[in-house]
Amino acid sequence: MSGSYMPNPPSTSTINLTIADLTIYAVLLFPMLRITWKHGKSGMVCWPVFLSFLALRYVSDAYLIANRHKPQIPNPVIIMTNTGSIVCLSLIIVGIIYERNVILSLPPRRWTEKVMLAVTHLTLTTGITLATYGGSPKQGAPGGVISKHLNQIGTYLMLFVMLFGVGWWLWNTGKRAMSPMTHPNFKPARWLLLAGCAAFHSQLVRLGHTVTYSSTP
């Protein structure tokens, strides 16, 4: 935000979508609590992280609805909830893919899964850090943020890693999904894969919006 420009309050359609969004996440909460409690185990963190994602979405949506008549100016609540949502959903996708491959115990690729887990975590964390710092509001600065270039680098890095890194990992996992149909964990692994695919596309939409926003003058 530069000069005397003041953003408009959110539109009615945006508020309606936010209310629908909040309702959907509220409906999902109790099934996710049951899944986490029933199927969670030591070392499996993707479902508990999803609960954190839901909590952040509740705060973000409720804040927008409560302040529907005020200009949409970035502040700590908006920044932290949006950043936290991206972080949690990214970790969920990576964790789901990793867990899906681990429970099937398909040799000899366990070391490959650990490498992919480490690399995707590191690069996504780097992108998130750059985007969060660079995109923090600063009055009088170009674009109204601390560093528009860092913000863009971070958002593009996240999109690149999610699309080509995590996307390749998910695609490669899908190719191997039908091979161990006699494995006792085949059905849970299939559901994990389906959940990962759904979350992956949702995250691409979110990151695409973030990239577009960061590139807008």
XYZ file of C-alpha atoms in Angstrom:
217
model
C 0.000 0.000 0.000
C 1.615 3.204 -1.152
C 0.732 6.852 -0.740
C -2.778 7.516 0.540
C -4.287 4.462 -1.114
C -6.669 2.610 1.194
C -7.972 -0.851 0.252
C -11.720 -1.401 0.124
C -13.567 -3.573 2.645
C -14.174 -7.163 1.480
C -17.051 -7.543 -0.968
C -20.310 -9.293 -0.124
C -19.354 -12.260 -2.315
C -16.034 -12.567 -0.471
C -17.810 -12.579 2.892
C -20.309 -15.181 1.659
C -17.470 -17.404 0.451
C -15.712 -16.939 3.785
C -18.839 -18.002 5.674
C -19.136 -21.083 3.454
C -15.430 -21.770 3.975
C -15.810 -21.547 7.752
C -18.842 -23.855 7.669
C -16.991 -26.505 5.655
C -14.008 -26.458 8.004
C -16.347 -26.684 11.012
C -17.981 -29.783 9.511
C -14.560 -31.329 8.864
C -13.327 -30.787 12.424
C -15.026 -33.723 14.158
C -14.181 -36.340 11.491
C -10.572 -35.148 11.579
C -10.458 -35.361 15.373
C -11.664 -38.957 15.165
C -9.200 -39.882 12.412
C -6.316 -38.307 14.304
C -7.222 -40.055 17.550
C -7.971 -43.447 15.986
C -5.247 -43.700 13.353
C -2.514 -41.418 14.641
C 0.717 -43.040 15.710
C 4.222 -42.104 16.812
C 6.017 -40.315 13.990
C 2.892 -39.635 11.947
C 2.290 -35.891 12.126
C 0.285 -35.063 8.985
C -3.134 -35.402 10.655
C -2.333 -33.356 13.798
C -0.878 -30.672 11.517
C -4.165 -30.698 9.610
C -5.958 -29.863 12.853
C -3.622 -26.870 13.198
C -4.517 -25.893 9.635
C -8.219 -26.006 10.521
C -7.639 -23.830 13.601
C -5.788 -21.229 11.522
C -8.581 -21.191 8.946
C -11.149 -20.659 11.725
C -9.222 -17.656 13.027
C -8.626 -16.231 9.542
C -12.239 -16.585 8.391
C -13.748 -15.417 11.683
C -11.458 -12.363 11.694
C -12.475 -11.428 8.142
C -16.167 -11.831 8.935
C -15.888 -9.819 12.166
C -14.082 -6.998 10.324
C -16.147 -7.101 7.147
C -16.724 -3.339 7.144
C -13.056 -2.413 7.558
C -10.412 -2.031 4.790
C -8.432 -5.208 4.050
C -5.074 -3.996 5.360
C -2.397 -6.628 6.092
C -1.815 -6.976 9.835
C -0.240 -9.591 12.123
C -3.450 -11.675 12.292
C -3.852 -11.831 8.513
C -0.157 -12.454 7.889
C 0.216 -15.162 10.546
C -2.956 -17.047 9.633
C -2.259 -16.963 5.896
C 1.372 -17.966 6.374
C 0.433 -20.635 8.895
C -2.162 -22.067 6.520
C 0.398 -22.386 3.732
C 2.942 -23.932 6.108
C 0.508 -26.464 7.555
C -0.981 -27.508 4.218
C 2.497 -27.893 2.703
C 3.594 -30.078 5.635
C 0.376 -32.086 5.398
C 0.951 -32.922 1.732
C 4.599 -33.852 2.253
C 3.737 -35.872 5.370
C 0.906 -37.740 3.656
C 3.084 -38.769 0.724
C 5.894 -39.860 3.029
C 3.570 -41.788 5.337
C 1.851 -43.470 2.398
C 5.152 -44.825 1.098
C 6.438 -45.804 4.543
C 3.410 -47.882 5.597
C 3.710 -49.963 2.436
C 7.407 -50.595 3.113
C 8.296 -50.854 -0.554
C 12.028 -51.663 -0.772
C 14.556 -50.358 -1.475
C 13.429 -46.738 -1.530
C 13.181 -45.764 2.143
C 16.265 -43.531 1.855
C 14.712 -41.817 -1.187
C 11.621 -40.934 0.830
C 13.746 -39.456 3.617
C 15.751 -37.367 1.143
C 12.574 -36.058 -0.515
C 11.073 -35.313 2.897
C 14.145 -33.317 3.959
C 14.573 -31.441 0.662
C 10.923 -30.443 0.311
C 10.756 -29.331 3.956
C 13.908 -27.232 3.617
C 12.992 -25.525 0.351
C 9.377 -24.882 1.323
C 10.480 -23.452 4.674
C 12.952 -21.180 2.865
C 10.264 -19.939 0.496
C 7.793 -19.364 3.315
C 10.381 -17.445 5.353
C 11.310 -15.192 2.427
C 7.681 -14.522 1.515
C 6.649 -13.843 5.109
C 9.497 -11.415 5.779
C 9.442 -9.734 2.381
C 5.650 -9.469 2.350
C 5.359 -7.897 5.796
C 3.741 -4.452 5.570
C 5.964 -1.368 5.706
C 4.497 2.074 5.348
C 6.001 4.140 2.542
C 7.965 1.250 1.006
C 7.465 0.248 -2.656
C 4.403 -1.964 -2.818
C 3.747 -1.315 0.867
C 5.929 -4.248 1.986
C 9.461 -4.660 3.378
C 10.823 -6.188 0.173
C 8.659 -6.892 -2.830
C 11.477 -8.856 -4.485
C 11.954 -11.174 -1.484
C 8.206 -11.662 -1.336
C 8.124 -12.649 -5.008
C 11.167 -14.930 -4.714
C 9.595 -16.706 -1.743
C 6.198 -17.195 -3.359
C 7.682 -18.373 -6.667
C 9.995 -20.767 -4.808
C 7.058 -22.286 -2.920
C 5.055 -22.691 -6.127
C 8.027 -24.192 -7.990
C 8.800 -26.710 -5.227
C 5.149 -27.655 -4.782
C 4.499 -28.029 -8.504
C 7.671 -29.778 -9.629
C 9.153 -31.263 -6.437
C 6.123 -32.388 -4.464
C 4.130 -32.869 -7.682
C 6.740 -35.269 -9.074
C 6.899 -37.129 -5.758
C 3.104 -37.450 -5.685
C 2.967 -38.581 -9.328
C 5.732 -41.121 -8.783
C 3.934 -42.391 -5.675
C 0.717 -42.719 -7.659
C 2.456 -44.835 -10.287
C 3.398 -47.324 -7.578
C 0.011 -47.195 -5.843
C -1.514 -50.228 -7.515
C 1.464 -52.547 -7.247
C 1.064 -53.910 -3.678
C -2.724 -54.578 -3.708
C -2.260 -57.606 -1.438
C -0.448 -55.561 1.222
C -2.463 -55.236 4.482
C -1.963 -51.454 4.421
C -3.036 -51.046 0.796
C -6.426 -49.446 1.566
C -5.080 -46.913 4.105
C -2.287 -46.082 1.652
C -4.812 -45.514 -1.119
C -6.831 -43.138 1.061
C -3.667 -41.271 1.982
C -2.846 -40.896 -1.709
C -6.331 -39.572 -2.504
C -6.098 -37.098 0.389
C -2.674 -35.980 -0.805
C -3.965 -35.400 -4.346
C -6.903 -33.320 -3.091
C -4.695 -31.228 -0.799
C -2.091 -30.805 -3.557
C -4.544 -29.180 -5.953
C -5.952 -26.979 -3.198
C -2.451 -25.800 -2.324
C -1.629 -25.039 -5.960
C -4.686 -22.772 -6.140
C -3.665 -21.031 -2.904
C -0.054 -20.570 -4.052
C -1.190 -19.404 -7.488
C -3.279 -16.704 -5.816
C -0.321 -15.746 -3.599
C 2.019 -15.485 -6.596
C -0.495 -13.348 -8.498
C -0.981 -11.065 -5.488
C 2.769 -10.658 -4.929
C 3.298 -9.797 -8.612
C 0.542 -7.185 -8.724
C 1.892 -3.600 -8.635
